[in-house]
Short mmCIF file of C-alpha atoms in Angstrom, two decimals:
data_model
loop_
_atom_site.label_atom_id
_atom_site.label_comp_id
_atom_site.label_asym_id
_atom_site.label_seq_id
_atom_site.Cartn_x
_atom_site.Cartn_y
_atom_site.Cartn_z
CA MET A 14 -5.60 34.18 -3.58
CA GLY A 15 -3.84 36.17 -0.84
CA ASN A 16 -2.77 32.88 0.88
CA SER A 17 -1.54 31.11 -2.22
CA ALA A 18 1.95 32.68 -2.05
CA TYR A 19 2.46 31.58 1.57
CA LEU A 20 1.05 28.14 0.88
CA LYS A 21 3.20 27.75 -2.22
CA LYS A 22 6.26 28.70 -0.11
CA TYR A 23 5.16 26.22 2.69
CA VAL A 24 4.67 23.10 0.19
CA GLU A 25 8.21 23.96 -1.10
CA ASN A 26 9.66 23.66 2.45
CA HIS A 27 7.36 20.76 3.32
CA PRO A 28 6.76 18.71 0.09
CA ASN A 29 5.36 15.82 2.13
CA ASN A 30 2.54 17.69 3.69
CA LYS A 31 -0.43 16.40 1.75
CA MET A 32 -2.87 18.76 3.46
CA ALA A 33 -0.94 21.65 2.40
CA TRP A 34 -0.98 20.72 -1.10
CA TYR A 35 -4.83 20.04 -0.82
CA LEU A 36 -5.33 23.55 0.50
CA LEU A 37 -3.05 25.16 -2.01
CA GLY A 38 -5.18 23.37 -4.79
CA LYS A 39 -8.26 24.77 -3.39
CA GLU A 40 -6.84 28.19 -3.60
CA TYR A 41 -5.93 27.75 -7.27
CA GLU A 42 -9.25 26.23 -7.97
CA ALA A 43 -11.13 29.17 -6.51
CA SER A 44 -9.07 31.46 -8.73
CA GLY A 45 -9.82 29.60 -11.81
CA GLN A 46 -6.26 28.11 -12.36
CA GLU A 47 -7.47 24.58 -13.01
CA GLY A 48 -4.22 23.30 -14.27
CA LYS A 49 -2.22 24.37 -11.12
CA ALA A 50 -5.13 23.00 -8.95
CA HIS A 51 -5.01 19.64 -10.80
CA TYR A 52 -1.31 19.38 -10.15
CA CYS A 53 -1.71 20.18 -6.36
CA TYR A 54 -4.37 17.59 -6.12
CA ILE A 55 -2.24 14.96 -7.50
CA GLN A 56 0.43 15.75 -5.00
CA ALA A 57 -2.19 15.74 -2.07
CA GLY A 58 -2.99 12.07 -3.08
CA ASN A 59 -5.36 10.22 -0.58
CA VAL A 60 -5.85 13.47 1.31
CA TYR A 61 -7.69 14.92 -1.78
CA GLU A 62 -9.58 11.66 -2.43
CA ALA A 63 -10.71 11.23 1.08
CA PHE A 64 -12.11 14.75 1.47
CA GLU A 65 -13.48 15.22 -2.13
CA SER A 66 -15.34 12.00 -2.14
CA SER A 67 -16.44 12.26 1.61
CA LYS A 68 -20.15 12.95 2.37
CA ILE A 69 -18.96 13.83 6.02
CA PRO A 70 -19.62 17.53 6.72
CA VAL A 71 -16.45 19.46 7.49
CA PRO A 72 -16.65 22.98 8.98
CA GLU A 73 -15.09 25.61 6.80
CA GLU A 74 -13.70 27.30 9.89
CA VAL A 75 -11.60 24.01 10.47
CA LEU A 76 -10.01 24.04 7.06
CA SER A 77 -9.53 27.89 7.28
CA GLY A 78 -7.91 27.60 10.79
CA TYR A 79 -5.52 24.88 9.48
CA LYS A 80 -4.70 27.10 6.54
CA ALA A 81 -4.04 29.94 8.66
CA GLY A 82 -1.74 27.75 10.85
CA LEU A 83 0.39 26.98 7.72
CA VAL A 84 0.58 30.50 6.64
CA LYS A 85 1.77 31.57 9.93
CA GLU A 86 4.23 28.77 10.12
CA THR A 87 5.81 30.06 6.96
CA HIS A 88 6.94 33.10 8.82
CA ARG A 89 8.30 31.44 11.71
CA ARG A 90 8.84 27.76 10.91
CA GLU A 91 12.52 27.81 12.13
CA LYS A 92 11.29 28.45 15.72
CA ARG A 93 7.86 27.12 15.94
CA GLY A 94 7.83 23.62 14.53
CA SER A 95 6.40 22.21 17.63
CA PHE A 96 3.48 24.91 17.62
CA LEU A 97 2.22 23.51 14.22
CA ARG A 98 2.09 20.07 15.39
CA LYS A 99 0.03 20.88 18.30
CA PHE A 100 -2.21 23.26 16.49
CA GLY A 101 -2.69 21.05 13.47
CA LEU A 102 -3.54 17.98 15.64
CA ALA A 103 -6.05 20.15 17.72
CA LEU A 104 -7.84 21.17 14.59
CA LEU A 105 -7.81 17.66 13.27
CA ILE A 106 -9.31 16.29 16.47
CA ALA A 107 -11.92 19.08 16.02
CA LEU A 108 -12.61 18.09 12.47
CA VAL A 109 -12.96 14.38 13.38
CA MET A 110 -15.40 15.37 15.99
CA TRP A 111 -17.74 16.32 13.26
CA ILE A 112 -17.87 12.77 11.94
CA PRO A 113 -21.49 11.71 12.61
CA SER A 114 -22.43 8.71 14.78
CA ALA A 115 -23.54 5.45 13.18
CA HIS A 116 -26.98 5.65 11.49
CA ALA A 117 -29.10 3.17 9.90
CA PRO A 118 -28.73 2.93 6.02
CA GLY A 119 -30.65 5.73 4.47
CA ASP A 120 -30.85 7.81 7.82
CA ARG A 121 -28.73 10.80 7.00
CA GLU A 122 -28.15 13.49 9.52
CA ALA A 123 -28.51 17.04 8.13
CA ALA A 124 -25.13 19.12 8.15
CA PRO A 125 -25.03 21.99 10.46
CA ALA A 126 -25.40 25.43 8.97
CA SER A 127 -21.71 26.06 9.52
CA ALA A 128 -20.69 22.73 8.07
CA GLN A 129 -19.31 22.23 4.46
CA THR A 130 -19.12 19.08 2.43
CA ILE A 131 -15.81 19.13 0.73
CA GLY A 132 -16.07 18.84 -2.89
CA ALA A 133 -19.90 18.69 -3.09
CA PRO A 134 -22.14 21.13 -5.04
CA GLU A 135 -24.40 23.33 -3.24
CA SER A 136 -27.36 21.07 -4.00
CA VAL A 137 -26.70 17.39 -3.84
CA GLU A 138 -29.22 14.78 -4.83
CA GLU A 139 -29.21 11.28 -3.13
CA PRO A 140 -27.78 8.40 -5.06
CA GLY A 141 -30.39 7.03 -7.43
CA ALA A 142 -32.31 10.37 -7.67
CA ALA A 143 -33.26 11.65 -11.08
CA GLY A 144 -30.34 12.68 -13.21
CA ASP A 145 -27.96 10.77 -10.94
CA GLU A 146 -26.00 8.40 -12.92
CA ARG A 147 -24.03 6.87 -9.85
CA PRO A 148 -25.03 3.20 -8.97
CA VAL A 149 -26.95 2.74 -5.90
CA PRO A 150 -25.11 0.37 -3.65
CA PRO A 151 -27.22 -2.56 -2.73
CA GLU A 152 -26.40 -2.54 0.87
CA THR A 153 -23.84 -1.28 3.27
CA PRO A 154 -20.85 -3.64 3.22
CA PRO A 155 -20.20 -5.59 6.34
CA VAL A 156 -17.68 -4.22 8.86
CA ALA A 157 -14.83 -6.60 9.50
CA LYS A 158 -14.69 -7.68 13.20
CA GLY A 159 -12.09 -6.06 15.29
CA PRO A 160 -9.95 -3.13 14.29
CA VAL A 161 -9.19 -2.28 10.70
CA PHE A 162 -5.90 -0.57 9.57
CA THR A 163 -4.16 1.42 7.02
CA ALA A 164 -0.49 2.50 6.92
CA ILE A 165 1.45 5.66 6.03
CA GLY A 166 4.97 6.87 5.79
CA TYR A 167 5.85 8.30 9.28
CA ALA A 168 8.59 9.99 11.29
CA ALA A 169 8.33 10.85 14.87
CA GLY A 170 6.40 14.17 15.30
CA GLU A 171 5.97 14.67 11.57
CA THR A 172 3.89 17.75 10.83
CA GLY A 173 1.79 16.46 7.81
CA ALA A 174 1.01 13.03 9.33
CA PRO A 175 -2.10 13.78 11.23
CA ALA A 176 -3.81 15.12 8.07
CA GLU A 177 -2.72 12.04 5.96
CA ALA A 178 -3.71 9.62 8.78
CA LEU A 179 -7.04 11.42 9.15
CA ALA A 180 -7.59 11.03 5.35
CA GLY A 181 -6.88 7.41 5.45
CA LEU A 182 -9.20 6.84 8.43
CA LEU A 183 -12.04 8.89 6.91
CA ALA A 184 -11.79 6.62 3.80
CA LEU A 185 -12.17 3.56 5.93
CA GLN A 186 -14.97 5.37 7.76
CA GLN A 187 -16.79 6.05 4.34
CA GLN A 188 -16.45 2.39 3.41
CA THR A 189 -18.54 1.29 6.20
CA GLY A 190 -21.47 3.68 5.34
CA GLY A 191 -20.97 5.39 8.73
CA ALA A 192 -21.10 2.35 10.80
CA PRO A 193 -19.02 2.24 14.10
CA LEU A 194 -15.47 1.67 13.47
CA GLU A 195 -12.27 1.03 15.25
CA ALA A 196 -9.32 1.60 13.19
CA GLY A 197 -5.52 2.29 13.46
CA VAL A 198 -2.80 3.77 11.31
CA LEU A 199 0.63 2.04 11.15
CA GLY A 200 3.78 3.91 10.54
CA MET A 201 6.13 2.90 7.71
CA GLU A 202 9.71 4.02 7.81
CA ARG A 203 10.98 6.35 4.92
CA VAL A 204 14.13 5.40 3.30
CA GLY A 205 14.88 7.79 0.34
CA ASN A 206 11.68 7.62 -1.69
CA TRP A 207 10.70 4.29 -0.30
CA LEU A 208 8.26 3.33 2.46
CA VAL A 209 9.41 0.26 4.29
CA TRP A 210 6.85 -2.38 4.98
CA SER A 211 7.66 -4.58 8.05
CA ASP A 212 5.97 -6.90 10.45
CA ASP A 213 6.72 -4.59 13.23
CA MET A 214 5.33 -1.20 12.19
CA PRO A 215 4.19 0.92 15.22
CA VAL A 216 0.66 2.15 15.70
CA VAL A 217 0.90 5.99 15.27
CA PHE A 218 -2.75 7.03 15.21
CA GLY A 219 -6.14 5.45 16.15
CA LEU A 220 -9.78 6.11 15.27
CA GLU A 221 -12.59 4.84 17.63
CA GLN A 222 -16.21 5.30 17.83
CA LEU A 223 -17.39 6.10 21.34
CA ARG A 224 -21.06 5.00 21.31
CA ASP A 225 -22.01 6.23 24.78
CA ALA A 226 -20.43 9.67 23.99
CA GLY A 227 -21.83 9.69 20.51
CA ARG A 228 -18.69 10.97 18.83
CA THR A 229 -15.65 9.84 17.27
CA THR A 230 -11.99 10.49 18.56
CA LEU A 231 -8.59 10.56 16.98
CA GLN A 232 -5.86 9.42 19.12
CA ALA A 233 -2.09 9.95 18.59
CA TYR A 234 0.11 7.21 19.90
CA ASP A 235 3.34 9.08 19.22
CA PRO A 236 4.23 11.41 22.30
CA ALA A 237 6.04 13.70 19.93
CA ALA A 238 2.86 14.30 17.88
CA CYS A 239 0.34 14.72 20.93
CA ASP A 240 2.71 16.19 23.34
CA CYS A 241 1.20 13.86 25.87
CA THR A 242 1.49 10.47 27.61
CA PRO A 243 -0.54 8.26 24.93
CA PRO A 244 -2.60 5.40 26.15
CA ASP A 245 -1.26 1.85 25.68
CA PRO A 246 -1.66 0.65 22.01
CA SER A 247 -0.82 -3.03 22.84
CA GLU A 248 -4.46 -4.17 21.83
CA LEU A 249 -4.11 -2.39 18.49
CA LYS A 250 -0.65 -3.65 18.05
CA ALA A 251 -1.82 -7.21 18.48
CA ALA A 252 -4.44 -6.80 16.10
CA ALA A 253 -2.00 -5.23 13.50
CA LYS A 254 0.11 -8.31 13.79
CA GLN A 255 -2.82 -10.25 12.21
CA TRP A 256 -3.57 -7.51 9.55
CA ILE A 257 -0.06 -7.28 8.26
CA PRO A 258 0.39 -10.99 6.90
CA ARG A 259 -3.20 -10.95 5.83
CA GLN A 260 -2.41 -7.95 3.45
CA GLU A 261 0.61 -9.79 2.16
CA SER A 262 -1.64 -12.73 1.14
CA LEU A 263 -4.09 -10.40 -0.49
CA GLY A 264 -1.23 -8.63 -2.34
CA VAL A 265 -0.08 -12.08 -3.68
CA LEU A 266 -3.55 -13.03 -4.79
CA ALA A 267 -4.44 -9.76 -6.51
CA SER A 268 -1.17 -9.82 -8.37
CA ALA A 269 -1.76 -13.39 -9.57
CA MET A 270 -5.31 -12.71 -10.66
CA LEU A 271 -4.16 -9.66 -12.71
CA HIS A 272 -1.00 -11.56 -14.24
CA TYR A 273 -3.49 -14.66 -15.06
CA LYS A 274 -5.91 -12.35 -16.87
CA GLN A 275 -3.13 -10.60 -18.83
CA ALA A 276 -1.78 -14.00 -20.03
CA LYS A 277 -5.11 -15.85 -20.57
CA GLY A 278 -7.62 -13.13 -21.50
CA ALA A 279 -9.94 -14.16 -18.85
CA TRP A 280 -9.98 -14.12 -15.01
CA PRO A 281 -9.56 -17.35 -13.12
CA SER A 282 -12.87 -18.80 -12.08
CA ARG A 283 -11.40 -20.66 -9.14
CA LEU A 284 -8.50 -20.41 -6.77
CA GLN A 285 -7.19 -23.81 -7.98
CA GLU A 286 -6.71 -22.35 -11.39
CA LEU A 287 -3.91 -20.22 -9.87
CA ALA A 288 -2.55 -23.11 -7.68
CA GLY A 289 -2.31 -25.77 -10.25
CA PRO A 290 0.64 -28.10 -10.65
CA PHE A 291 3.83 -27.01 -12.69
CA PRO A 292 3.60 -25.09 -15.11
CA ASP A 293 0.25 -23.66 -13.88
CA ASN A 294 1.64 -22.68 -10.65
CA TRP A 295 0.85 -18.96 -10.80
CA ILE A 296 0.97 -19.04 -6.88
CA ALA A 297 3.04 -21.51 -4.70
CA GLY A 298 0.14 -22.46 -2.69
CA THR A 299 -2.97 -21.02 -0.92
CA ASP A 300 -4.08 -20.10 2.54
CA PRO A 301 -7.25 -19.33 4.43
CA VAL A 302 -7.06 -15.52 3.57
CA MET A 303 -6.90 -16.31 -0.17
CA GLU A 304 -9.64 -18.89 0.20
CA GLY A 305 -11.95 -16.40 1.81
CA ALA A 306 -11.12 -13.46 -0.44
CA PHE A 307 -11.06 -15.05 -3.90
CA GLY A 308 -14.69 -14.92 -4.43
CA PRO A 309 -15.40 -11.28 -3.52
CA LEU A 310 -12.35 -10.23 -5.27
CA LEU A 311 -13.14 -12.01 -8.45
CA LYS A 312 -16.48 -10.49 -8.44
CA GLN A 313 -15.18 -7.01 -8.35
CA LEU A 314 -12.57 -7.61 -10.91
CA GLN A 315 -15.26 -8.92 -13.24
CA SER A 316 -17.56 -5.99 -12.67
CA ALA A 317 -14.85 -3.44 -13.04
CA GLY A 318 -13.87 -4.89 -16.45
CA SER A 319 -10.45 -5.67 -17.87
CA ALA A 320 -9.79 -2.12 -18.84
CA ALA A 321 -10.08 -0.71 -15.24
CA ALA A 322 -8.10 -3.63 -13.94
CA GLU A 323 -5.26 -3.12 -16.17
CA GLN A 324 -4.83 0.61 -16.14
CA ALA A 325 -1.51 2.10 -15.12
CA GLY A 326 0.10 -1.26 -15.15
CA GLY A 327 -2.59 -2.99 -13.00
CA VAL A 328 -3.49 -0.57 -10.21
CA ILE A 329 -5.99 -2.32 -7.85
CA PRO A 330 -7.73 0.36 -5.84
CA ALA A 331 -11.59 0.47 -6.83
CA LEU A 332 -11.74 -3.30 -7.47
CA ALA A 333 -12.67 -4.36 -4.00
CA GLU A 334 -15.32 -1.86 -3.11
CA GLY A 335 -17.79 -4.67 -2.26
CA MET A 336 -15.39 -6.09 0.35
CA ALA A 337 -15.36 -5.08 4.11
CA PRO A 338 -12.67 -2.68 5.00
CA GLY A 339 -10.75 -5.16 6.95
CA GLY A 340 -10.74 -7.55 3.98
CA ARG A 341 -9.64 -5.14 1.15
CA PRO A 342 -6.23 -5.28 -0.35
CA TYR A 343 -4.03 -2.65 1.01
CA PHE A 344 -1.33 -2.91 -1.74
CA THR A 345 -2.87 -0.91 -4.64
CA GLU A 346 -0.32 -2.03 -7.22
CA PRO A 347 0.97 -5.59 -8.23
CA PHE A 348 4.03 -6.95 -6.42
CA GLU A 349 7.13 -6.31 -8.66
CA ILE A 350 10.83 -7.37 -8.28
CA LEU A 351 13.62 -4.78 -8.48
CA VAL A 352 17.33 -5.87 -8.58
CA ASP A 353 20.15 -3.35 -7.94
CA THR A 354 23.29 -4.64 -9.35
CA LYS A 355 25.26 -1.94 -7.37
CA ALA A 356 23.80 -2.50 -3.97
CA HIS A 357 23.47 -6.29 -4.49
CA VAL A 358 19.90 -5.96 -3.20
CA LEU A 359 16.61 -7.65 -4.50
CA ALA A 360 13.48 -6.16 -3.39
CA VAL A 361 9.67 -6.84 -3.63
CA VAL A 362 7.76 -3.64 -4.14
CA SER A 363 4.30 -2.38 -4.69
CA GLY A 364 4.52 1.11 -6.12
CA LYS A 365 6.77 2.80 -3.72
CA LYS A 366 6.19 0.50 -0.83
CA LEU A 367 9.15 -1.73 -0.16
CA VAL A 368 7.69 -5.12 0.98
CA ARG A 369 10.75 -7.17 1.25
CA SER A 370 14.57 -6.61 0.65
CA TYR A 371 17.31 -9.27 0.45
CA ALA A 372 20.97 -9.40 -0.16
CA VAL A 373 21.80 -11.26 -3.39
CA GLY A 374 24.82 -12.62 -5.32
CA LEU A 375 25.27 -11.34 -8.77
CA GLY A 376 27.70 -11.59 -11.83
CA GLY A 377 28.88 -8.04 -12.22
CA ASP A 378 28.47 -7.10 -15.84
CA ARG A 379 27.32 -10.62 -16.77
CA THR A 380 24.13 -9.92 -14.99
CA PRO A 381 21.87 -8.38 -17.77
CA GLU A 382 20.04 -5.00 -17.07
CA GLY A 383 16.56 -4.44 -18.26
CA ASN A 384 12.94 -5.73 -17.86
CA PHE A 385 11.94 -9.26 -17.58
CA VAL A 386 9.03 -11.41 -16.21
CA ILE A 387 9.04 -14.53 -14.16
CA SER A 388 7.98 -17.05 -16.87
CA GLU A 389 8.45 -20.21 -14.91
CA LYS A 390 8.64 -21.24 -11.31
CA VAL A 391 9.99 -24.60 -10.18
CA ILE A 392 10.73 -26.35 -6.82
CA ASN A 393 14.04 -28.36 -6.62
CA PRO A 394 15.33 -27.53 -10.09
CA ASN A 395 16.98 -30.68 -11.65
CA GLY A 396 15.49 -32.86 -8.97
CA LYS A 397 17.37 -31.74 -5.81
CA ASP A 398 17.28 -28.95 -3.29
CA ASN A 399 21.04 -28.75 -2.51
CA GLY A 400 22.28 -28.46 -6.05
CA GLU A 401 23.83 -25.41 -7.90
CA PHE A 402 20.32 -23.84 -8.20
CA GLY A 403 19.21 -24.64 -4.63
CA SER A 404 15.61 -25.49 -3.56
CA ARG A 405 13.77 -22.80 -5.83
CA GLY A 406 14.26 -21.37 -9.32
CA MET A 407 12.37 -18.57 -11.11
CA GLN A 408 13.23 -18.14 -14.76
CA LEU A 409 13.46 -14.53 -16.30
CA SER A 410 11.43 -14.41 -19.50
CA ASP A 411 12.84 -16.56 -22.35
CA THR A 412 16.44 -16.47 -21.25
CA ASN A 413 18.99 -18.58 -19.54
CA TYR A 414 18.93 -16.28 -16.52
CA ALA A 415 17.08 -17.00 -13.31
CA ILE A 416 16.57 -16.05 -9.74
CA HIS A 417 17.53 -19.05 -7.68
CA GLY A 418 19.15 -20.53 -4.65
CA THR A 419 22.77 -21.63 -4.45
CA ASN A 420 25.05 -24.22 -2.87
CA GLU A 421 27.59 -21.49 -2.38
CA PRO A 422 26.15 -19.14 0.26
CA ASP A 423 29.42 -17.32 0.75
CA SER A 424 28.97 -15.88 -2.79
CA ILE A 425 25.80 -13.72 -1.54
CA GLY A 426 26.73 -10.17 -1.94
CA LYS A 427 29.48 -10.69 -4.31
CA ASP A 428 29.73 -10.91 -8.12
CA ASP A 429 30.58 -14.69 -8.35
CA SER A 430 27.70 -15.80 -10.54
CA GLN A 431 27.78 -16.29 -14.27
CA GLY A 432 24.86 -13.70 -14.55
CA CYS A 433 22.09 -15.28 -12.58
CA ILE A 434 20.90 -13.92 -9.24
CA ARG A 435 21.70 -15.96 -6.25
CA MET A 436 19.77 -15.96 -3.00
CA GLY A 437 20.04 -17.71 0.43
CA LYS A 438 17.84 -20.56 1.11
CA LYS A 439 15.32 -19.00 3.41
CA ASP A 440 15.16 -15.85 1.14
CA VAL A 441 14.61 -17.57 -2.17
CA GLU A 442 11.95 -19.66 -0.58
CA GLU A 443 9.98 -16.81 0.87
CA LEU A 444 10.41 -14.95 -2.52
CA PHE A 445 8.90 -17.96 -4.38
CA ASP A 446 5.68 -17.80 -2.20
CA LEU A 447 5.61 -13.99 -2.52
CA VAL A 448 5.68 -13.37 -6.18
CA PRO A 449 3.36 -15.02 -8.70
CA LYS A 450 4.31 -16.24 -12.18
CA GLY A 451 4.08 -13.13 -14.62
CA THR A 452 5.67 -10.84 -11.89
CA LYS A 453 7.71 -7.96 -13.53
CA VAL A 454 11.43 -7.98 -12.86
CA THR A 455 13.59 -4.90 -13.37
CA ILE A 456 17.34 -5.08 -13.11
CA GLY A 457 19.53 -1.88 -12.84
CA LYS A 458 22.03 0.21 -10.97
CA GLY A 459 21.23 2.54 -8.16
CA ILE A 460 17.43 1.74 -8.03
CA LEU A 461 17.34 0.63 -4.43
CA PRO A 462 18.67 1.44 -0.99
CA THR A 463 21.18 -0.83 0.63
CA LEU A 464 18.83 -2.40 3.00
CA GLU A 465 17.65 -5.81 4.14
CA SER A 466 14.13 -6.05 5.47
CA VAL A 467 12.87 -9.54 6.20
CA PRO A 468 10.35 -10.52 9.09
CA LYS A 469 11.26 -12.82 11.87
CA GLU A 470 8.42 -15.14 10.80
CA ARG A 471 8.66 -15.69 7.00
CA PHE A 472 5.71 -15.52 4.71
CA ALA A 473 4.77 -19.06 3.57
CA LEU A 474 1.93 -20.51 1.72
CA GLY A 475 0.31 -23.88 2.62
CA HIS A 476 -1.88 -26.33 0.46
CA ARG A 477 1.00 -26.76 -1.85
CA GLN A 478 0.75 -28.55 -5.16
CA ASP A 479 3.49 -30.43 -7.14
CA GLN A 480 5.76 -27.73 -8.49
CA THR A 481 8.66 -29.89 -9.53
CA ASN A 482 9.69 -30.46 -13.24
CA PRO A 483 11.39 -33.85 -13.82
CA HIS A 484 11.05 -33.49 -17.73
CA ARG A 485 13.66 -30.63 -18.10
CA THR A 486 17.25 -30.30 -17.08
CA TYR A 487 18.01 -26.60 -16.26
CA HIS A 488 21.02 -24.96 -17.82
CA TRP A 489 20.62 -21.57 -16.27
CA LEU A 490 23.83 -19.38 -16.11
CA ARG A 491 24.52 -20.07 -12.53
#
């Protein structure tokens, strides 16, 4: 435990360095302080998950070297910030060089004598061996064509980013059963406690299998992180442009399936059950991504069971283990809506990831604070797209309040409504497609940054069904 005091001081000064939290947890675990170790592992997040569940041998000297670097940095962090970036990245590149080349299923390469499998006991039986209750995977899931991606919070030259990026890439590598994988890590801007998702996130790290050389390389694309002139990331950037909207479609689909299950008590058996005409329009339409992903995602939801699907408010992580890495939902929590009455901002979020952020018009104290759900979604309320409620309306629970368009666009950003939430035409139409019926809505003060984040090309679903409701005259408080 000689290093624990230094590591503790380091994480106090660098609370976003997940690798440091992980190493501190290992120190506490070695000394029998399980409670403190558990807390550190929670802070380590995906770094802990990737290394503890990985079967990839990791040399002990690599982790020891990284730990030594953190301890040394505690003494001289004010002068040597750039040293740790270079040192940590070099160690992580050394670590990733230990990832084995592709093997056929069942062909496992013995770990070198100096290697250590993080989190594994000294004697590990293969899956399916006597006494092993883990299910035997039927086969290695197929690898998506082209690069696959993940995304992390990132600032230029950030010290802890290589470790977090490596953990995410190792998780993708593990999902393929060791098959060759080209992957990239996109960087999300941090705004307060939020990570801002956008259609223009930069490629900050990459992982590539070099078949001829028989090794895997980790490449930094940020000059501040690698202290180099990085290669051109334009090919990865172009592929990421396809991955980003795909993940938005998967986020909408997974959220809708969870809300449908919570309301109906059973999973939808067909995509069309989610995209029915009003009032069964859980989603506003479909697209090819949803059509291809519905079956595999439904299979995983059914096998996981309702308890697993609904834990922690509907966290999605392990529900798509049978899907190829490039086809899995990135967003691990259902989409929700937050409305900040002080900032006049409405945001779509997944956990702490801010997917969209729009300026809205409100009613001051007339806009109620609290928790609601979208109970009804309608196109052209009261039969017209240019009336007082605009072209889209989303009712909040069993109330007279709604999120809707407006024929008074100058009221956006002001407190001119009678309590409803007014949005511009393009914004409300994109929101209508992004959030399923059943989406949770939270209204409060000071819960969002003053930030507008919308893509150049709006999210829009096709194959639309009839979502008008000519049988009701809406009297929402406009």
